[in-house]
Coordinates of C-alpha atoms in Angstrom, one line a residue:
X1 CA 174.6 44.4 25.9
X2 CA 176.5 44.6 22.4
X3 CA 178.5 47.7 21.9
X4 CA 179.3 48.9 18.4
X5 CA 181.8 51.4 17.2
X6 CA 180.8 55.3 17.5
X7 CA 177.9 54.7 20.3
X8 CA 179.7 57.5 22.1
X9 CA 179.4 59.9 19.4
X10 CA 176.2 59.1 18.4
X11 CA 174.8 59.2 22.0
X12 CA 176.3 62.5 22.4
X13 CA 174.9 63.7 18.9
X14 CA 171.4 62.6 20.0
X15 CA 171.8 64.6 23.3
X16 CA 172.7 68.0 21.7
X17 CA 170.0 67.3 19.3
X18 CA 167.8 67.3 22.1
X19 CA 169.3 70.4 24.1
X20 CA 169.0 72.5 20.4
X21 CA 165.6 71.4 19.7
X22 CA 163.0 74.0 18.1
X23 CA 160.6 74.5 21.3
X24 CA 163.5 74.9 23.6
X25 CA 165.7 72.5 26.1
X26 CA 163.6 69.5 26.7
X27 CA 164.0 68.9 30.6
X28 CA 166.2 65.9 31.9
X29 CA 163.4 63.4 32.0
X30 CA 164.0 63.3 28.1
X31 CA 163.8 59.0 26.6
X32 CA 167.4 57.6 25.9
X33 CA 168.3 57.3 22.7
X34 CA 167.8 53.5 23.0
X35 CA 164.2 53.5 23.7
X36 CA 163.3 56.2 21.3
X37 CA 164.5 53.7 18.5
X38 CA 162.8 50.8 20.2
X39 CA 159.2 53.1 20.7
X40 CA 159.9 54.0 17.1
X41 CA 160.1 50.5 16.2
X42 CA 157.2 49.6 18.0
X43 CA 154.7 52.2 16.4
X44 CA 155.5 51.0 13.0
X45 CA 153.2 48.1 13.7
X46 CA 149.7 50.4 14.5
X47 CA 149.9 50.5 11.0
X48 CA 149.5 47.0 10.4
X49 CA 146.6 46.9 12.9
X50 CA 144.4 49.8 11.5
X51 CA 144.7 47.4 8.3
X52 CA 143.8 44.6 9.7
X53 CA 140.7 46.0 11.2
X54 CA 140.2 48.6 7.9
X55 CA 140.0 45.2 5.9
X56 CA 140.0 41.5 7.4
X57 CA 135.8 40.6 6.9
X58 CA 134.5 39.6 10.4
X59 CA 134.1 36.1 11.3
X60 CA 130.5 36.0 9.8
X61 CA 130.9 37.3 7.1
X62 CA 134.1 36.2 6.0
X63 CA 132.8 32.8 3.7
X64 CA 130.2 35.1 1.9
X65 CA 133.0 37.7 -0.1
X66 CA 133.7 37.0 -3.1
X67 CA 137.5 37.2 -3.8
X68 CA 137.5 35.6 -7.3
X69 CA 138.3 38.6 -10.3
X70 CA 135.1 37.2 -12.5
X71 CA 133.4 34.5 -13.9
X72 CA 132.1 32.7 -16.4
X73 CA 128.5 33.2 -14.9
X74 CA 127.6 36.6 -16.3
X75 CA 124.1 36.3 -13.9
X76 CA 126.3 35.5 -10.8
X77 CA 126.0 38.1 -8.0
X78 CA 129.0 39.4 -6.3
X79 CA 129.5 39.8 -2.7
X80 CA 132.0 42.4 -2.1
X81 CA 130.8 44.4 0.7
X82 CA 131.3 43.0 3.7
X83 CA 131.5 44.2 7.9
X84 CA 135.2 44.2 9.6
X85 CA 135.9 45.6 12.7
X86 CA 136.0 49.2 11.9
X87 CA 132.8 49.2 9.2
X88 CA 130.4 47.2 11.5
X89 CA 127.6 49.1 10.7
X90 CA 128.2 50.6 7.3
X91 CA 130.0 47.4 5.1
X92 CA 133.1 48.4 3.5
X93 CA 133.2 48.0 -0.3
X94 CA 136.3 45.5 -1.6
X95 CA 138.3 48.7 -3.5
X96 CA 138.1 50.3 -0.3
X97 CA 140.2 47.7 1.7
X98 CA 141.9 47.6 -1.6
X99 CA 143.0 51.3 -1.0
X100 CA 143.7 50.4 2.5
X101 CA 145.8 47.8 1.7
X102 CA 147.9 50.2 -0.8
X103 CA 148.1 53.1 1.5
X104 CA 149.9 51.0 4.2
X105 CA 152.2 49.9 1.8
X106 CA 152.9 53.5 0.4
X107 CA 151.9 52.4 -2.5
X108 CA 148.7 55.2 -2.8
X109 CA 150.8 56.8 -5.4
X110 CA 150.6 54.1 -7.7
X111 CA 147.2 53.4 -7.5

């Protein structure tokens, strides 16, 4: 394993942070600072899957949505409802996953 310059210090710094937390002294069993950063890491991609599932169309019913913005057609029906894995019942409405899609980029603010 790499060592970089300061690990002491910051390893040490981690540790008091720990022994002065709010709640009181967390008991030795507490995660190194190493897999903290790595289960920090980790969790960062949930978010990605509770998009995917809030707005990837199912299988089915993925060739039926309409992703185009108009058309020429003024009679043509649009499809934009469709099922995904978390709206299997109740199809979610394209400005929905829209939303969804913004919010996981931290982008709801702009919307």
């Amino acid at each position: 394993s790499e060592q970089c310059e300061g690990q002491t210090q910051r390893t040490e710094l981690y540790h008091r942070c720990w022994e002065m937390w709010t709640f009181g002294n967390v008991p030795d069993w507490h995660p190194q600072l190493k897999n903290m950063v790595l289960l920090s890491w980790a969790a960062a991609f949930l978010q990605l899957i509770y998009v995917f599932m809030e707005t990837v169309p199912l299988p089915s019913d993925m060739w039926k949505v309409d992703y185009e913005l108009g058309s020429v057609d003024r009679e043509k029906v649009f499809h934009t409802k469709y099922r995904t894995p978390y709206h299997r019942d109740i199809p979610q409405d394209h400005g929905s996953a829209l939303f969804a899609l913004a919010e996981s980029n931290g982008s709801q603010l702009i919307v």
